[in-house]
Short mmCIF file of C-alpha atoms in Angstrom, two decimals:
data_model
loop_
_atom_site.label_atom_id
_atom_site.label_comp_id
_atom_site.label_asym_id
_atom_site.label_seq_id
_atom_site.Cartn_x
_atom_site.Cartn_y
_atom_site.Cartn_z
CA MET Q 496 8.77 163.04 -203.46
CA SER Q 497 9.17 159.40 -202.68
CA SER Q 498 7.91 159.32 -199.14
CA GLU Q 499 4.90 160.41 -197.21
CA ARG Q 500 6.80 163.38 -195.72
CA ARG Q 501 6.10 166.51 -197.78
CA VAL Q 502 8.75 169.22 -198.13
CA VAL Q 503 7.96 172.88 -198.28
CA VAL Q 504 10.02 176.17 -198.60
CA THR Q 505 9.54 178.56 -195.62
CA GLY Q 506 12.41 181.05 -195.95
CA LEU Q 507 14.45 182.80 -198.72
CA GLY Q 508 17.66 184.77 -198.67
CA SER Q 509 19.93 186.07 -201.35
CA VAL Q 510 22.73 188.42 -202.45
CA THR Q 511 22.81 188.96 -206.23
CA PRO Q 512 24.11 191.45 -208.83
CA LEU Q 513 20.57 192.92 -208.75
CA GLY Q 514 20.27 193.49 -205.01
CA ASN Q 515 21.47 192.37 -201.63
CA ASP Q 516 18.13 190.90 -200.51
CA VAL Q 517 15.40 188.87 -202.05
CA GLU Q 518 12.81 191.48 -202.67
CA THR Q 519 15.08 194.04 -204.23
CA THR Q 520 16.50 191.44 -206.51
CA TRP Q 521 12.98 190.30 -207.50
CA SER Q 522 11.77 193.85 -208.20
CA ASN Q 523 14.67 194.38 -210.50
CA ILE Q 524 14.02 191.08 -212.23
CA ILE Q 525 10.39 191.97 -212.90
CA ASN Q 526 11.42 195.28 -214.22
CA GLY Q 527 13.95 193.76 -216.65
CA GLU Q 528 17.12 195.36 -215.11
CA SER Q 529 20.60 194.02 -216.01
CA GLY Q 530 23.30 193.55 -213.41
CA ALA Q 531 26.16 193.76 -215.96
CA ALA Q 532 28.84 196.48 -215.87
CA THR Q 533 32.56 196.86 -216.29
CA ILE Q 534 34.46 194.94 -213.65
CA THR Q 535 35.52 196.91 -210.59
CA LYS Q 536 37.23 194.28 -208.49
CA PHE Q 537 40.38 194.41 -210.60
CA ASN Q 538 41.61 196.09 -213.76
CA PRO Q 539 40.16 194.01 -216.65
CA GLU Q 540 41.77 195.83 -219.52
CA GLU Q 541 44.03 192.92 -220.52
CA PHE Q 542 41.18 190.44 -220.59
CA THR Q 543 39.13 189.39 -223.65
CA THR Q 544 36.00 190.19 -221.53
CA THR Q 545 35.99 193.24 -219.33
CA PHE Q 546 32.55 193.14 -217.73
CA ALA Q 547 30.64 190.90 -215.31
CA ALA Q 548 27.57 190.88 -212.96
CA GLU Q 549 29.23 191.89 -209.68
CA LEU Q 550 27.59 192.38 -206.28
CA LYS Q 551 27.05 196.03 -205.46
CA GLY Q 552 27.28 197.52 -201.96
CA TYR Q 553 27.53 194.09 -200.37
CA ASP Q 554 30.16 195.08 -197.84
CA GLU Q 555 27.81 197.65 -196.35
CA ILE Q 556 25.13 195.07 -195.62
CA SER Q 557 27.03 191.82 -195.10
CA GLY Q 558 26.42 191.69 -191.35
CA LEU Q 559 29.71 189.81 -190.90
CA SER Q 560 32.41 190.67 -188.39
CA SER Q 561 35.92 191.72 -189.43
CA LYS Q 562 37.19 188.38 -188.23
CA GLU Q 563 34.81 186.46 -190.43
CA VAL Q 564 35.76 188.54 -193.40
CA ARG Q 565 39.53 187.90 -192.83
CA ARG Q 566 39.13 184.22 -192.26
CA VAL Q 567 36.78 182.94 -195.15
CA ASP Q 568 36.59 183.39 -198.81
CA PRO Q 569 33.87 185.64 -200.18
CA PHE Q 570 31.80 182.69 -201.35
CA VAL Q 571 31.50 181.61 -197.65
CA GLN Q 572 30.66 185.22 -196.72
CA TYR Q 573 27.84 185.44 -199.29
CA ALA Q 574 26.40 182.12 -198.04
CA LEU Q 575 26.50 183.34 -194.40
CA THR Q 576 24.68 186.55 -195.29
CA ALA Q 577 22.05 184.85 -197.41
CA SER Q 578 21.47 182.16 -194.77
CA ASP Q 579 20.96 184.83 -192.10
CA GLN Q 580 18.29 186.38 -194.35
CA ALA Q 581 16.58 183.11 -195.05
CA ILE Q 582 16.48 182.13 -191.40
CA ASN Q 583 15.04 185.49 -190.46
CA ASP Q 584 12.52 185.31 -193.23
CA SER Q 585 11.36 181.92 -192.03
CA ASN Q 586 11.11 183.21 -188.44
CA LEU Q 587 13.05 180.19 -187.25
CA SER Q 588 14.34 179.99 -183.71
CA PHE Q 589 16.68 177.05 -183.02
CA GLU Q 590 16.52 177.45 -179.19
CA ASN Q 591 13.58 175.06 -178.72
CA LEU Q 592 14.31 172.73 -181.60
CA ASP Q 593 16.18 169.40 -181.78
CA ILE Q 594 19.25 170.70 -183.51
CA THR Q 595 20.24 167.25 -184.57
CA ARG Q 596 17.20 167.37 -186.89
CA VAL Q 597 18.41 170.57 -188.69
CA GLY Q 598 20.92 170.22 -191.52
CA VAL Q 599 22.82 172.34 -194.10
CA SER Q 600 23.64 171.62 -197.67
CA ILE Q 601 25.11 174.64 -199.62
CA GLY Q 602 26.80 173.87 -202.90
CA SER Q 603 29.34 175.77 -204.95
CA GLY Q 604 30.86 175.09 -208.32
CA ILE Q 605 34.29 176.51 -207.67
CA GLY Q 606 34.43 177.63 -204.07
CA GLY Q 607 37.30 179.75 -202.78
CA LEU Q 608 38.89 180.55 -206.14
CA GLY Q 609 39.90 184.05 -204.98
CA SER Q 610 41.63 182.74 -201.92
CA ILE Q 611 43.45 180.07 -203.91
CA GLU Q 612 44.62 182.73 -206.40
CA GLN Q 613 45.75 185.18 -203.75
CA ASN Q 614 47.66 182.58 -201.70
CA SER Q 615 49.32 181.21 -204.79
CA LEU Q 616 50.75 184.67 -205.40
CA ILE Q 617 51.79 185.01 -201.78
CA LEU Q 618 53.60 181.66 -201.96
CA LYS Q 619 55.44 182.75 -205.08
CA GLU Q 620 56.34 186.27 -203.91
CA LYS Q 621 56.80 185.82 -200.18
CA GLY Q 622 57.35 182.09 -199.50
CA PRO Q 623 55.40 179.42 -197.62
CA ARG Q 624 55.66 180.92 -194.20
CA LYS Q 625 53.46 183.80 -195.28
CA ILE Q 626 50.48 181.56 -196.14
CA SER Q 627 47.56 182.15 -193.71
CA PRO Q 628 46.53 179.24 -191.47
CA PHE Q 629 43.01 180.11 -192.46
CA PHE Q 630 43.63 179.66 -196.13
CA VAL Q 631 42.52 176.02 -196.52
CA PRO Q 632 39.58 176.10 -194.00
CA GLY Q 633 38.45 179.40 -195.49
CA ALA Q 634 38.48 178.23 -199.17
CA ILE Q 635 37.32 174.62 -199.36
CA ILE Q 636 33.77 174.18 -200.65
CA ASN Q 637 32.17 172.56 -197.63
CA MET Q 638 33.01 175.53 -195.46
CA ALA Q 639 29.90 177.44 -196.59
CA SER Q 640 27.83 174.69 -195.03
CA GLY Q 641 30.23 174.25 -192.24
CA ASN Q 642 30.23 177.91 -191.13
CA VAL Q 643 26.47 178.14 -191.27
CA ALA Q 644 26.16 175.05 -189.11
CA ILE Q 645 28.77 176.31 -186.64
CA LYS Q 646 27.09 179.78 -186.40
CA TYR Q 647 23.75 178.29 -185.40
CA ASN Q 648 24.95 175.08 -183.72
CA LEU Q 649 23.15 172.87 -186.24
CA GLN Q 650 24.04 169.23 -185.80
CA GLY Q 651 22.00 167.42 -188.56
CA PRO Q 652 23.21 166.37 -191.93
CA ASN Q 653 25.87 168.65 -193.34
CA THR Q 654 27.12 168.34 -196.94
CA SER Q 655 28.24 170.36 -199.93
CA ILE Q 656 27.42 169.10 -203.37
CA VAL Q 657 29.86 170.06 -206.18
CA SER Q 658 28.39 169.60 -209.65
CA ALA Q 659 29.45 172.78 -211.49
CA CYS Q 660 26.61 174.95 -212.42
CA SER Q 661 24.12 172.33 -211.18
CA SER Q 662 25.49 172.46 -207.54
CA ALA Q 663 22.66 174.49 -206.00
CA GLY Q 664 19.95 172.61 -207.79
CA HIS Q 665 21.39 169.23 -206.66
CA SER Q 666 21.75 170.60 -203.11
CA ILE Q 667 18.09 171.59 -202.99
CA GLY Q 668 16.98 168.28 -204.39
CA TYR Q 669 19.24 166.38 -202.02
CA SER Q 670 18.01 168.48 -199.04
CA ALA Q 671 14.34 167.83 -199.99
CA ARG Q 672 14.92 164.12 -200.08
CA THR Q 673 16.90 164.26 -196.85
CA ILE Q 674 13.67 165.58 -195.22
CA SER Q 675 11.44 163.38 -197.22
CA TYR Q 676 13.23 160.26 -196.11
CA GLY Q 677 13.14 161.25 -192.49
CA ASP Q 678 16.82 162.18 -191.83
CA ALA Q 679 16.04 165.81 -190.98
CA ASP Q 680 13.07 168.12 -190.36
CA ILE Q 681 14.76 171.29 -191.59
CA MET Q 682 17.48 171.90 -194.13
CA ILE Q 683 19.22 175.18 -194.99
CA THR Q 684 20.21 174.76 -198.63
CA GLY Q 685 21.23 176.56 -201.83
CA GLY Q 686 24.45 177.69 -203.38
CA SER Q 687 27.14 180.37 -203.37
CA GLU Q 688 29.81 181.55 -205.74
CA ALA Q 689 32.54 184.18 -205.95
CA ALA Q 690 34.42 183.53 -209.15
CA ILE Q 691 34.85 187.03 -210.53
CA THR Q 692 38.57 187.00 -210.08
CA PRO Q 693 41.41 187.44 -212.61
CA LEU Q 694 41.94 183.67 -212.71
CA GLY Q 695 38.24 182.91 -213.00
CA LEU Q 696 37.83 185.51 -215.82
CA ALA Q 697 40.92 184.27 -217.65
CA GLY Q 698 39.84 180.68 -217.33
CA PHE Q 699 36.41 181.17 -218.75
CA ASN Q 700 37.80 183.35 -221.53
CA ALA Q 701 40.27 180.66 -222.37
CA ALA Q 702 37.39 178.20 -222.66
CA LYS Q 703 35.58 180.75 -224.95
CA ALA Q 704 32.57 180.50 -222.68
CA LEU Q 705 32.01 184.21 -221.92
CA SER Q 706 30.46 187.01 -224.06
CA THR Q 707 32.92 189.49 -225.36
CA ASN Q 708 30.35 192.26 -226.01
CA ASN Q 709 32.45 194.79 -224.05
CA ALA Q 710 30.87 197.76 -225.77
CA ASN Q 711 27.34 196.91 -224.46
CA PRO Q 712 27.63 194.85 -221.25
CA GLN Q 713 23.97 195.16 -220.34
CA GLU Q 714 22.98 193.63 -223.68
CA ALA Q 715 25.53 190.85 -223.56
CA SER Q 716 23.38 188.21 -221.84
CA CYS Q 717 20.78 187.49 -224.49
CA PRO Q 718 19.47 183.90 -224.24
CA TRP Q 719 17.95 182.53 -227.43
CA ASP Q 720 18.85 185.69 -229.31
CA LYS Q 721 20.68 185.20 -232.61
CA LYS Q 722 23.49 187.59 -231.46
CA ARG Q 723 24.34 185.60 -228.30
CA ASP Q 724 28.09 184.86 -227.92
CA GLY Q 725 28.56 183.50 -224.40
CA PHE Q 726 27.47 183.88 -220.86
CA LEU Q 727 27.73 186.79 -218.43
CA LEU Q 728 29.80 185.82 -215.36
CA GLY Q 729 27.95 186.55 -212.12
CA GLU Q 730 28.39 186.14 -208.33
CA GLY Q 731 26.33 185.82 -205.16
CA ALA Q 732 24.32 183.28 -203.12
CA GLY Q 733 20.78 182.02 -202.75
CA ILE Q 734 19.58 180.16 -199.74
CA LEU Q 735 16.19 178.35 -199.06
CA ILE Q 736 14.82 176.99 -195.85
CA LEU Q 737 13.15 173.63 -196.42
CA GLU Q 738 10.93 172.00 -193.83
CA GLU Q 739 8.78 169.02 -193.43
CA TYR Q 740 5.23 170.15 -194.17
CA GLU Q 741 3.55 169.25 -190.87
CA PHE Q 742 6.58 170.68 -188.98
CA ALA Q 743 6.14 173.97 -190.74
CA LEU Q 744 2.36 174.01 -190.17
CA ASN Q 745 2.75 173.29 -186.47
CA ARG Q 746 5.09 176.28 -185.99
CA GLY Q 747 2.91 178.56 -188.09
CA ALA Q 748 5.43 179.16 -190.85
CA LYS Q 749 4.56 180.99 -194.01
CA ILE Q 750 5.01 178.64 -197.02
CA TYR Q 751 6.35 179.79 -200.39
CA GLY Q 752 5.72 176.43 -202.07
CA GLU Q 753 6.31 172.68 -201.99
CA VAL Q 754 9.19 170.74 -203.63
CA VAL Q 755 7.36 168.06 -205.67
CA GLY Q 756 9.95 166.92 -208.19
CA PHE Q 757 13.70 166.34 -208.44
CA GLY Q 758 15.32 164.88 -211.54
CA GLN Q 759 18.97 164.22 -212.36
CA SER Q 760 20.94 163.11 -215.43
CA ASP Q 761 24.21 163.38 -217.26
CA ASP Q 762 24.89 163.96 -221.00
CA ALA Q 763 27.93 161.63 -220.98
CA PHE Q 764 29.06 163.50 -224.04
CA HIS Q 765 31.67 166.30 -223.51
CA ILE Q 766 33.31 168.16 -220.64
CA THR Q 767 31.67 171.53 -221.57
CA ALA Q 768 29.28 171.10 -224.52
CA PRO Q 769 25.76 169.60 -224.12
CA ALA Q 770 24.79 166.56 -226.15
CA GLU Q 771 23.38 167.84 -229.45
CA ASP Q 772 20.21 165.67 -229.17
CA GLY Q 773 19.38 167.35 -225.89
CA ARG Q 774 19.24 163.98 -224.03
CA GLY Q 775 20.77 165.34 -220.76
CA ALA Q 776 18.23 168.16 -220.25
CA PHE Q 777 15.47 165.92 -221.58
CA ASN Q 778 16.26 163.13 -219.11
CA ALA Q 779 16.62 165.45 -216.13
CA MET Q 780 13.22 167.01 -216.83
CA ILE Q 781 11.57 163.62 -217.50
CA ASN Q 782 13.02 162.32 -214.20
CA ALA Q 783 11.75 165.33 -212.29
CA LEU Q 784 8.28 164.83 -213.91
CA SER Q 785 8.30 161.18 -212.96
CA ASP Q 786 9.16 162.12 -209.41
CA PHE Q 787 6.35 164.67 -209.58
CA GLY Q 788 3.97 161.94 -210.58
CA GLU Q 789 1.38 164.27 -212.25
CA ASP Q 790 0.64 165.15 -215.90
CA LEU Q 791 3.31 167.35 -217.49
CA SER Q 792 0.56 169.69 -218.60
CA PHE Q 793 0.40 170.92 -215.06
CA ILE Q 794 3.75 172.89 -215.50
CA ASP Q 795 3.04 176.54 -216.05
CA TYR Q 796 6.57 178.01 -216.08
CA ILE Q 797 10.13 176.86 -216.69
CA ASN Q 798 13.02 178.99 -215.43
CA ALA Q 799 15.39 177.76 -218.03
CA HIS Q 800 19.17 177.20 -217.67
CA GLY Q 801 19.44 179.53 -220.68
CA THR Q 802 22.96 180.89 -220.33
CA SER Q 803 23.24 182.81 -223.70
CA THR Q 804 25.69 180.39 -225.32
CA PRO Q 805 25.33 179.45 -228.93
CA LEU Q 806 24.87 175.69 -228.34
CA GLY Q 807 23.22 175.42 -224.93
CA ASP Q 808 20.22 177.59 -225.47
CA VAL Q 809 18.87 175.84 -228.57
CA ILE Q 810 19.65 172.39 -227.21
CA GLU Q 811 17.67 173.18 -224.04
CA ALA Q 812 14.80 174.52 -226.19
CA LYS Q 813 14.85 171.36 -228.22
CA ALA Q 814 14.62 169.23 -225.09
CA ILE Q 815 11.68 171.28 -223.73
CA ASN Q 816 9.97 171.07 -227.03
CA ASP Q 817 10.49 167.31 -227.24
CA ILE Q 818 8.79 166.86 -223.89
CA PHE Q 819 6.04 169.44 -223.92
CA LYS Q 820 5.13 169.86 -227.59
CA ASP Q 821 1.37 169.49 -228.23
CA LYS Q 822 0.94 168.54 -224.52
CA ASN Q 823 1.23 171.96 -222.81
CA GLU Q 824 0.10 174.96 -224.81
CA LYS Q 825 0.10 177.26 -221.77
CA LEU Q 826 3.80 176.77 -220.89
CA SER Q 827 5.86 179.90 -220.38
CA ILE Q 828 9.66 179.96 -220.30
CA SER Q 829 12.32 182.52 -219.44
CA SER Q 830 15.96 182.88 -218.61
CA THR Q 831 16.61 185.21 -215.71
CA LYS Q 832 20.34 184.91 -216.43
CA SER Q 833 19.71 187.62 -219.02
CA MET Q 834 19.64 189.86 -215.98
CA THR Q 835 21.60 188.30 -213.18
CA GLY Q 836 24.28 186.73 -215.34
CA HIS Q 837 25.35 183.11 -214.64
CA LEU Q 838 25.99 182.61 -210.91
CA LEU Q 839 27.57 179.21 -211.66
CA GLY Q 840 27.09 176.90 -208.58
CA ALA Q 841 24.71 179.43 -207.04
CA ALA Q 842 22.54 179.83 -210.15
CA GLY Q 843 20.08 176.98 -209.28
CA ALA Q 844 19.28 178.48 -205.95
CA ILE Q 845 18.65 182.01 -207.23
CA GLU Q 846 16.42 180.64 -209.97
CA ALA Q 847 14.55 178.39 -207.63
CA ILE Q 848 13.79 181.47 -205.59
CA PHE Q 849 12.49 183.23 -208.74
CA CYS Q 850 10.24 180.19 -209.47
CA LEU Q 851 8.73 180.47 -205.95
CA LEU Q 852 8.28 184.23 -206.16
CA ALA Q 853 6.75 183.91 -209.63
CA MET Q 854 4.13 181.51 -208.18
CA ARG Q 855 3.60 183.88 -205.19
CA ASP Q 856 3.06 186.98 -207.34
CA SER Q 857 1.47 185.36 -210.46
CA ILE Q 858 4.08 186.79 -212.82
CA ILE Q 859 6.53 185.39 -215.36
CA PRO Q 860 9.87 187.18 -215.29
CA PRO Q 861 11.17 188.20 -218.68
CA THR Q 862 14.02 187.18 -220.84
CA ILE Q 863 15.65 190.56 -221.64
CA ASN Q 864 17.67 191.32 -224.74
CA LEU Q 865 15.65 188.91 -226.79
CA LEU Q 866 15.21 190.92 -229.94
CA GLU Q 867 15.97 188.39 -232.75
CA PRO Q 868 14.79 185.00 -231.40
CA ASP Q 869 16.57 181.89 -232.52
CA ASN Q 870 13.40 180.01 -231.73
CA GLU Q 871 12.58 177.32 -234.27
CA TYR Q 872 10.19 175.62 -231.88
CA ASN Q 873 8.00 178.76 -231.32
CA LEU Q 874 8.28 178.46 -227.57
CA ASP Q 875 6.88 181.24 -225.34
CA LEU Q 876 10.27 182.72 -224.18
CA THR Q 877 8.65 185.81 -222.45
CA PRO Q 878 10.68 188.36 -224.43
CA ASN Q 879 11.74 191.51 -222.72
CA ILE Q 880 8.66 192.23 -220.60
CA ALA Q 881 7.33 190.37 -217.58
CA LYS Q 882 3.66 189.18 -217.90
CA LYS Q 883 0.95 188.37 -215.42
CA LYS Q 884 -0.01 184.69 -215.23
CA ASP Q 885 -1.39 182.33 -212.60
CA ILE Q 886 1.31 179.79 -211.84
CA LEU Q 887 0.53 176.63 -209.82
CA TYR Q 888 3.65 174.61 -210.86
CA SER Q 889 7.10 175.77 -211.86
CA MET Q 890 10.29 174.06 -213.02
CA SER Q 891 13.89 175.21 -212.60
CA ASN Q 892 16.61 173.76 -214.85
CA SER Q 893 20.42 173.73 -214.12
CA PHE Q 894 23.06 172.17 -216.27
CA GLY Q 895 26.81 172.09 -215.66
CA PHE Q 896 30.22 171.24 -217.10
CA GLY Q 897 30.78 167.49 -217.14
CA GLY Q 898 27.35 167.06 -218.56
CA THR Q 899 25.59 167.14 -215.06
CA ASN Q 900 21.93 168.15 -215.10
CA VAL Q 901 19.19 168.76 -212.56
CA SER Q 902 15.52 169.84 -212.72
CA LEU Q 903 13.32 170.86 -209.75
CA ILE Q 904 9.55 171.29 -209.63
CA PHE Q 905 7.77 173.49 -207.22
CA LYS Q 906 4.05 173.62 -206.35
CA LYS Q 907 2.15 176.64 -205.13
CA ILE Q 908 0.28 175.96 -201.83
#
């Protein structure tokens, strides 16, 4: 980063379609399991796509009171649960800390879509007096960060970045710089999303963004495969605890890795499609590498954005090839969205967690369903089976509607 203050990751928490904690999710990722199934939250029969990657058994483990469940949208609930896990994992106690030096930045691409949808129906069917007073404060995007701060009395910087599917990546990068520049010592950061609703599904179907492989949901998310036809909609939350390095050492915290690079860009091309020359992804990665300040041959693994869309996958592959061709023969790449689906504004947090665990366990997670590669650049896409590999540096890419892009680089310590 740009200052003398180093930033490390000391805690992880998540709820995902593959498990309601980090280690269960990670085990299923390494084993190549898919979180896709026919939608159970509502009857999807009338929709073009009838499947998604839903959370499973979350209500039983949420740890939330009935009051919290009534008052906030599921995306806030997921963020609270994942934050509790991450705080516990980091062994943080706020009692003896300067709470004005502890901040929160949890992003979301859409926020309380379900609450907006439900209250719109109530307004139409029952009138304005039946709208809950908790509707707005339970649905707006900054309430994920706000509720976490309130729960733990954290009085440092508090923001919520909204940049579509780059939201969590931007939140992590912003949080790292907040610590690096001296504005906080600890940041609780990541992303949360709960967009598997009738309106969310209909909207993405209308945009022709989702796979329609209803006959084989678990095979539908197939990044870089010739049969790919759109992404798999997912939900959940990922939270990371970031700390200033010396602060973490002094309290004896375990360290998953260091944040050493943060790059941003925009395609400035189209509201949903990436620029065909790959300039957006290219510039985000180049900017992260510039922030990193070391040779690009150091990067061992890229957790790609890789959503399983016809355009996006090959354009990201082109950008990776343009940067790393002939300069990094050991580079491995995979898309874990082939298993989790696309968690939209939470994707960057979940995938940052996977980068850190890949370094911890010296293993590259697979890209499942990759049977007929559309891979003109002959990249190592880790098809179908995880592989053992020492990883010292990993990169996580997140790209979003509007052309927004972010890349993060992590270092093993």
